[in-house]
mmCIF file of C-alpha atoms in Angstrom:
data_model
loop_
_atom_site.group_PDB
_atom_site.id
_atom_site.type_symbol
_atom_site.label_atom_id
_atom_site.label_comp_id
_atom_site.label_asym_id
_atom_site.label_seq_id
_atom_site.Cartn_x
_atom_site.Cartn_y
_atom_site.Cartn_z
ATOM 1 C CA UNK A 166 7.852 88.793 -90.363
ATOM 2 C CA UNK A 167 4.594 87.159 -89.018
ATOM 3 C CA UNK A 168 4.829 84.139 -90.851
ATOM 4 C CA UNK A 169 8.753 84.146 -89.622
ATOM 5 C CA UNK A 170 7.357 84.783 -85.859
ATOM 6 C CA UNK A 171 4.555 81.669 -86.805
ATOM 7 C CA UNK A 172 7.323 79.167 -87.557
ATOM 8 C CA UNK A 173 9.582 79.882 -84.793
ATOM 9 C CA UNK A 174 6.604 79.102 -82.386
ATOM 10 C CA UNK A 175 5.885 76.073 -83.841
ATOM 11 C CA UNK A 176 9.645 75.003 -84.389
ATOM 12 C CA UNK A 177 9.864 75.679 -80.301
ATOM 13 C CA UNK A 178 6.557 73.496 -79.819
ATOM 14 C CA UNK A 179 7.987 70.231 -81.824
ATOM 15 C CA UNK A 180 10.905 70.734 -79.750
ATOM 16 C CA UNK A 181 8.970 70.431 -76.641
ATOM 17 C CA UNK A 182 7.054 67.632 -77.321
ATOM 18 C CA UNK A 183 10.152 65.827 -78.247
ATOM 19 C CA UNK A 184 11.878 66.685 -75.218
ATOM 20 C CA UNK A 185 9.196 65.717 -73.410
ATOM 21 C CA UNK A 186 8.572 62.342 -75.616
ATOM 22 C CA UNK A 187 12.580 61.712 -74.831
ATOM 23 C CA UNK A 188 12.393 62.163 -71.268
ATOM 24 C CA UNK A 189 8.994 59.838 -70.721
ATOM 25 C CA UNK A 190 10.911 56.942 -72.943
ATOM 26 C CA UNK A 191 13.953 57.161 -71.005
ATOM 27 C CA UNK A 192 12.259 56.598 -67.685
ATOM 28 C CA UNK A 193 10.558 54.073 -68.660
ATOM 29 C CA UNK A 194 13.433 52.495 -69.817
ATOM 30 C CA UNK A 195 14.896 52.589 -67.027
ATOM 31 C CA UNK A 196 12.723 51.779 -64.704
ATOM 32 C CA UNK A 197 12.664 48.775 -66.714
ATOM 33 C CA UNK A 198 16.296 48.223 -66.990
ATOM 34 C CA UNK A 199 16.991 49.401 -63.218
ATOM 35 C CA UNK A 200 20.788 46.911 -63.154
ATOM 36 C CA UNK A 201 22.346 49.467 -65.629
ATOM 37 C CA UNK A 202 21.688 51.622 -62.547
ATOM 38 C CA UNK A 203 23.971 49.537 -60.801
ATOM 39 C CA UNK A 204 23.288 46.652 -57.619
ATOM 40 C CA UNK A 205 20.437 48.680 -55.303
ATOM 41 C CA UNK A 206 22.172 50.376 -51.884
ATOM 42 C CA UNK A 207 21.402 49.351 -48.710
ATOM 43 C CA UNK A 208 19.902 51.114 -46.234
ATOM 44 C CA UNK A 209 20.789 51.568 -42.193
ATOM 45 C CA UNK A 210 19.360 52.776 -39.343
ATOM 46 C CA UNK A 211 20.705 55.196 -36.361
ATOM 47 C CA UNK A 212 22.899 53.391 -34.106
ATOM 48 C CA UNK A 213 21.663 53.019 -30.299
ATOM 49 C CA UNK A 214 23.874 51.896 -27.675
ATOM 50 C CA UNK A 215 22.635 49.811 -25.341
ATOM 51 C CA UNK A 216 21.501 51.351 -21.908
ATOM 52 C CA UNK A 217 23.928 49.065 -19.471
ATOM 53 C CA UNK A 218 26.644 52.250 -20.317
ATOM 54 C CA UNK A 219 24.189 54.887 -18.594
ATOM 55 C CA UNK A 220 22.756 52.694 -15.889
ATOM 56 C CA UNK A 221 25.972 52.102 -14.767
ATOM 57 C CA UNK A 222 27.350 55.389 -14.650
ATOM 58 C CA UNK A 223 24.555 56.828 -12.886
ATOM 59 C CA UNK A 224 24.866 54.154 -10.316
ATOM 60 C CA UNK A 225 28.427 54.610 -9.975
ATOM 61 C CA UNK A 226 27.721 58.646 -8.726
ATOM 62 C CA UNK A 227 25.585 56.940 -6.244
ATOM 63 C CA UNK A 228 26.910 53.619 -4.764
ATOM 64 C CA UNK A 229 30.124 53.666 -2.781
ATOM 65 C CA UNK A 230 32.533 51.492 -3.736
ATOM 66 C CA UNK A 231 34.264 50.955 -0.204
ATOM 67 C CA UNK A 232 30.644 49.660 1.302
ATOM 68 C CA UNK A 233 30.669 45.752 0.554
ATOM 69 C CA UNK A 234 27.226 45.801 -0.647
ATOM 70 C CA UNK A 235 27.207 48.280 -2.867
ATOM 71 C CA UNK A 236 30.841 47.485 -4.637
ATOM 72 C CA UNK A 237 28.874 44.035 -5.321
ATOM 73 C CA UNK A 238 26.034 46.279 -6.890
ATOM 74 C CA UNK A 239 28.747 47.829 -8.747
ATOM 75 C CA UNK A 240 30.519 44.685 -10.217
ATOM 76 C CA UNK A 241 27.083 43.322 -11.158
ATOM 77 C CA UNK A 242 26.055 46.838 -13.440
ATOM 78 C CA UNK A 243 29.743 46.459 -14.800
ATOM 79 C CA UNK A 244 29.384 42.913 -15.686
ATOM 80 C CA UNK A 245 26.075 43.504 -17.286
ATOM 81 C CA UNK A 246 27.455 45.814 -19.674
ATOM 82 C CA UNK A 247 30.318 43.980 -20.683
ATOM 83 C CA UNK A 248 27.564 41.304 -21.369
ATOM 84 C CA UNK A 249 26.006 43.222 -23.534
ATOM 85 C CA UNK A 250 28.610 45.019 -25.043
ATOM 86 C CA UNK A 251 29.572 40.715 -26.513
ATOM 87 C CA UNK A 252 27.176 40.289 -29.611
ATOM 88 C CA UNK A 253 28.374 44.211 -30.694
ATOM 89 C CA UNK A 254 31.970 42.937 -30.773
ATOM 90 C CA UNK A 255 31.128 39.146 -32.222
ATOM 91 C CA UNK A 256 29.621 40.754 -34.785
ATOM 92 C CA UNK A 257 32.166 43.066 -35.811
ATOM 93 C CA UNK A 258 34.527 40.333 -35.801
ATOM 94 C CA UNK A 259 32.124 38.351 -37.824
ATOM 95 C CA UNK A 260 31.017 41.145 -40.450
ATOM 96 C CA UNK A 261 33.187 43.642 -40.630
ATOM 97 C CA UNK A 262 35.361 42.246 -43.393
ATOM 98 C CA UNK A 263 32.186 41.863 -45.517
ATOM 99 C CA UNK A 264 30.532 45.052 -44.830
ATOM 100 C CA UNK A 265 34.019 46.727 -45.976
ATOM 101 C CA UNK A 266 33.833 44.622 -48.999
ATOM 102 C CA UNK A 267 30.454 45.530 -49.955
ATOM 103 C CA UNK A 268 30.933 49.493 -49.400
ATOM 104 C CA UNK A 269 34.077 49.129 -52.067
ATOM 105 C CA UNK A 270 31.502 47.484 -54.096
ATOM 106 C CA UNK A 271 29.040 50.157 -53.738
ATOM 107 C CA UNK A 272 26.350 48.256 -52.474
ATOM 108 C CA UNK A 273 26.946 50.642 -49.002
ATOM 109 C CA UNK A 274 25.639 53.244 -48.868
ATOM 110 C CA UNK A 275 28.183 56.308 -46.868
ATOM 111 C CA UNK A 276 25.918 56.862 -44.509
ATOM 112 C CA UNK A 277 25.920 53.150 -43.508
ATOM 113 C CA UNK A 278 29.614 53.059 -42.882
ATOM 114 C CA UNK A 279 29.607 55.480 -41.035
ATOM 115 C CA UNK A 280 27.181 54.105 -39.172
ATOM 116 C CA UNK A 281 29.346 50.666 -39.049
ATOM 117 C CA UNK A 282 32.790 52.493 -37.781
ATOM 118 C CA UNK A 283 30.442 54.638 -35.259
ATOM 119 C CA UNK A 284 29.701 50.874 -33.655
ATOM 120 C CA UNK A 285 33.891 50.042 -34.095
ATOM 121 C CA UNK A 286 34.244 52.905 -32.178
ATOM 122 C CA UNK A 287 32.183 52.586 -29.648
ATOM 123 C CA UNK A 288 32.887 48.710 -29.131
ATOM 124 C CA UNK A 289 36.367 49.575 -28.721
ATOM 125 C CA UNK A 290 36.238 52.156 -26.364
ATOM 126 C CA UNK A 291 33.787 49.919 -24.417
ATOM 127 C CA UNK A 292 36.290 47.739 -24.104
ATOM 128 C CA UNK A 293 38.960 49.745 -22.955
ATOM 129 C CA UNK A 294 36.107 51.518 -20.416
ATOM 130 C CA UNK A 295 35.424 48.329 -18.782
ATOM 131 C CA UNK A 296 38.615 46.763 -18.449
ATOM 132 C CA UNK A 297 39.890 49.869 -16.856
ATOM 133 C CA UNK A 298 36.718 50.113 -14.221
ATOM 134 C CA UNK A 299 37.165 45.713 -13.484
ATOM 135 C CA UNK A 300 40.700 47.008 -12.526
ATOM 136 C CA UNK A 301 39.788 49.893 -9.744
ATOM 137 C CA UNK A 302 37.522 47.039 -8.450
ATOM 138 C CA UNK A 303 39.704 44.294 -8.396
ATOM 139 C CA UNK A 304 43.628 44.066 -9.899
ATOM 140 C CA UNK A 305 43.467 41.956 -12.781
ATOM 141 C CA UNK A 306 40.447 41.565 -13.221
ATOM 142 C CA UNK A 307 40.513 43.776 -16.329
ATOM 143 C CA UNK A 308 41.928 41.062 -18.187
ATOM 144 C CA UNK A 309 39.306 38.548 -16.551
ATOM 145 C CA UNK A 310 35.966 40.003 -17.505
ATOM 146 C CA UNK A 311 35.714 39.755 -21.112
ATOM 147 C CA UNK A 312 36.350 36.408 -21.094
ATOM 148 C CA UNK A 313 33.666 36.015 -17.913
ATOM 149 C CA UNK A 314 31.509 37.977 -20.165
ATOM 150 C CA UNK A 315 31.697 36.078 -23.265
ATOM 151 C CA UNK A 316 30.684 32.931 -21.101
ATOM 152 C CA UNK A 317 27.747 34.372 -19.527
ATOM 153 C CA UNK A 318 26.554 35.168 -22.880
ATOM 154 C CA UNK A 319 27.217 31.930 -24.397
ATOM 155 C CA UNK A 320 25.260 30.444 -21.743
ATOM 156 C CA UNK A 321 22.407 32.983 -22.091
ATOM 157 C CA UNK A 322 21.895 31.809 -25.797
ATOM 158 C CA UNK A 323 22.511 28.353 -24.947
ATOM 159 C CA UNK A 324 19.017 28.434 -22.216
ATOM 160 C CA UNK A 325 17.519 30.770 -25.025
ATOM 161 C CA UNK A 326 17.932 27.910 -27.538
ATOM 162 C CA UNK A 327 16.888 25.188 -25.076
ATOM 163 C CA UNK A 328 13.489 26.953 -24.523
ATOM 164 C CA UNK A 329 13.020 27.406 -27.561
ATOM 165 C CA UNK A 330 13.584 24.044 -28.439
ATOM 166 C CA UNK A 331 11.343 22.854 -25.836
ATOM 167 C CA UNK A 332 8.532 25.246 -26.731
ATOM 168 C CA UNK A 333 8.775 23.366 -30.763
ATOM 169 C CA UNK A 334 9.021 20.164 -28.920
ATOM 170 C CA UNK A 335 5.447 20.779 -26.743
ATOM 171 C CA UNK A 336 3.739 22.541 -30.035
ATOM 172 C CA UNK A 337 4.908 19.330 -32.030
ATOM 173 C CA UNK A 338 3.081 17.530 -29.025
ATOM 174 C CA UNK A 339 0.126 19.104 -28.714
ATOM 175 C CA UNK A 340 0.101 18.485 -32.793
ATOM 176 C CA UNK A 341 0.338 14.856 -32.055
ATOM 177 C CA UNK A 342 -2.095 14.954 -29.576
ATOM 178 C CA UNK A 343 -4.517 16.776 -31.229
ATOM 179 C CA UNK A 344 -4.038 14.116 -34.414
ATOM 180 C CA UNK A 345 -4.048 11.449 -31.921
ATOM 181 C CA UNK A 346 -7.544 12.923 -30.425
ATOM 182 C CA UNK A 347 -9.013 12.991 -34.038
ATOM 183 C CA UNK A 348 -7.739 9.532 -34.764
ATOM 184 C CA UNK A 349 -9.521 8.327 -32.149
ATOM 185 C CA UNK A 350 -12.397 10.529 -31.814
ATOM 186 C CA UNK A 351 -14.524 8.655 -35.291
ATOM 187 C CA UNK A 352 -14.581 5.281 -33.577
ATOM 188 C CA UNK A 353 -15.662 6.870 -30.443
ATOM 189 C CA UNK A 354 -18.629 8.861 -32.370
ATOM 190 C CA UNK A 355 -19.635 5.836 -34.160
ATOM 191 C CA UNK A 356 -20.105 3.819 -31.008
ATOM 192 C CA UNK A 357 -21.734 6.828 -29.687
ATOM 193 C CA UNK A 358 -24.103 7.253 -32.428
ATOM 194 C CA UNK A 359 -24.415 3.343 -33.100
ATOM 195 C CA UNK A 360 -26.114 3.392 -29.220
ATOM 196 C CA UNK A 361 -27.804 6.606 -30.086
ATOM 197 C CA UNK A 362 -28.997 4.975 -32.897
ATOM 198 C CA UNK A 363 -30.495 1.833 -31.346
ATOM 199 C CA UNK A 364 -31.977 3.448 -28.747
ATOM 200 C CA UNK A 365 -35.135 4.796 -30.098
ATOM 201 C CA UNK A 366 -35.706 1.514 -31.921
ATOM 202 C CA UNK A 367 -35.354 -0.251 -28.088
ATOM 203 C CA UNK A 368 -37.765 2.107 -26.747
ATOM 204 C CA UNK A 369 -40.268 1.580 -29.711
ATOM 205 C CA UNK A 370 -39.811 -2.293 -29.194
ATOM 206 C CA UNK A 371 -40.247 -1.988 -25.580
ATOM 207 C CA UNK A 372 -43.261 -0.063 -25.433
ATOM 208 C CA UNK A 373 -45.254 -2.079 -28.820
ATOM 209 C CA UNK A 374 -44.243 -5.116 -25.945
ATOM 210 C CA UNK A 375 -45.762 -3.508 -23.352
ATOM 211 C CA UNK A 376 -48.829 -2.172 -25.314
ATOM 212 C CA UNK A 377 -49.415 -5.567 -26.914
ATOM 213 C CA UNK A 378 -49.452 -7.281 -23.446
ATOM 214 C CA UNK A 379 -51.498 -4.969 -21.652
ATOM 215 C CA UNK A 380 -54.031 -5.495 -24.188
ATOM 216 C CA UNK A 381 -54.318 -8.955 -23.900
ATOM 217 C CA UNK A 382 -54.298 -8.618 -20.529
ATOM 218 C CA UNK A 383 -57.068 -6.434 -20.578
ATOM 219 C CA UNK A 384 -58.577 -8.761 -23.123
ATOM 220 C CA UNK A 385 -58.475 -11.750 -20.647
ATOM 221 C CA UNK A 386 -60.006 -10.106 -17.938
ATOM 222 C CA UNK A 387 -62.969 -9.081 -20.080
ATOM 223 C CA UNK A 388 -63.486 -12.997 -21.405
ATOM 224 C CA UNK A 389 -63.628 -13.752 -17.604
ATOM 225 C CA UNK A 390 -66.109 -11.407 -16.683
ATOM 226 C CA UNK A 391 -67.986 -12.139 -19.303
ATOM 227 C CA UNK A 392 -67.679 -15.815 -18.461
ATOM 228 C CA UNK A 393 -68.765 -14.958 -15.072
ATOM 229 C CA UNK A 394 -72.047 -13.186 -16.061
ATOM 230 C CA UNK A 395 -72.618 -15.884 -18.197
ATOM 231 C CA UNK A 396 -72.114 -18.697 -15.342
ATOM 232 C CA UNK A 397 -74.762 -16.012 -13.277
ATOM 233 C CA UNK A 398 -77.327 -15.942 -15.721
ATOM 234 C CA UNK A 399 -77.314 -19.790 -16.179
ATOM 235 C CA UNK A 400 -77.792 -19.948 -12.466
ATOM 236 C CA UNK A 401 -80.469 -17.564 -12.216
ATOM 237 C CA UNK A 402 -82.352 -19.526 -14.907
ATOM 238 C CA UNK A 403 -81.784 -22.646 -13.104
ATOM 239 C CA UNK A 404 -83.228 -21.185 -10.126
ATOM 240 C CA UNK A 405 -86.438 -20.043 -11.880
ATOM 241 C CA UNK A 406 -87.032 -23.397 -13.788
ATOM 242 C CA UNK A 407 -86.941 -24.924 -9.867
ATOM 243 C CA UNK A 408 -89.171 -22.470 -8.298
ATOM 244 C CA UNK A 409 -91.394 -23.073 -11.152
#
């Protein structure tokens, strides 16, 4: 019965280690073989709506509408949301076919349509929202502000495009310049150090010049003095021969 009990233990071990030996293979495997897994899911992130919604409406609770100045305010808030509510709607328009294709796919994951129809939603009731609001303010102007809309926010990417355009145009310049500066900056050196060059041998000429004729200056002045003490001595020999 022990030796029974023995073999069971060890028949339960082996079968351990090759679970275990099966399990370590097959993730390896497949964390080398990850496609048989199928195409990787993609994943989203929360959906926030833009503030222009909330700014308006708490504006709205404040401003009246029949004061001039403040129905201006008003229209301006309102506009500004249906501005921004454009590249939520554009894009829908523009992706929404493929995202649906992709979730049937499976490259989706469910939590990312939802998040995609959570945006449908909300685009369309923005839409009704503010074309209902453009109405109380003026009649028919419900119909009128998308398209208002749309062109204010063509033209905002249009000057967003233009400066950034013009910011690649004055880096490319600077580039040039910069090249244009080191082009021309060798020659400039050269000359530079082609003058600094010289110089020192200028001064050293200059000053042997100056040293060499100061010394035969000097040396000429001491040929005539000694000429001159010579001429004195022969005249006060002369004089003594006389006297004597």
């Amino acid at each position: 019965e022990r030796i029974k009990n023995s073999n069971d233990g060890m028949l339960a071990a082996v079968i351990l280690v090759l679970v275990l030996c099966i399990v370590g293979v097959g993730a390896v495997y497949l964390n080398k073989n990850q496609h048989l897994l199928g195409p990787p899911k993609m994943k989203t992130t929360p959906f926030v709506p833009p503030p222009d919604k909330e700014t308006y409406l708490k504006a709205k609770e404040k401003l009246d509408p029949n004061n001039p100045a403040e129905l201006e305010e008003l229209k301006k808030l309102l506009m500004r949301r249906a501005i921004n509510t454009i590249p939520i709607i554009l894009s829908l328009q523009n992706d929404g076919n493929s995202i649906e294709r992709l979730y049937k796919k499976g490259m989706l994951t469910d939590d990312m349509h939802f998040r995609v129809n959570e945006i449908k939603t909300y685009a369309d009731a923005e839409y009704l929202a503010i074309s209902n609001e453009a109405d109380e303010y003026k009649d028919g102007w419900g119909q009128e502000i998308w398209p208002q809309a749309n062109h204010f926010y063509q033209l905002h990417l249009k000057q967003v495009e233009e400066k950034k355009l013009m910011e690649e145009q004055g880096k490319q310049n600077n580039t040039q310049d910069h090249l244009n500066y080191q082009n021309n900056s060798p020659k400039v050196k050269n000359e530079n150090n082609f003058s600094n060059k010289n110089t020192p041998t200028s001064m050293k000429v200059s000053n042997s010049y100056e040293s060499e004729s100061e010394k035969l200056k000097r040396s000429e002045e001491l040929q005539k003095q000694l000429l001159e003490e010579e001429e004195k001595e022969r005249q006060k020999n002369s004089a003594k021969k006389n006297i004597s």
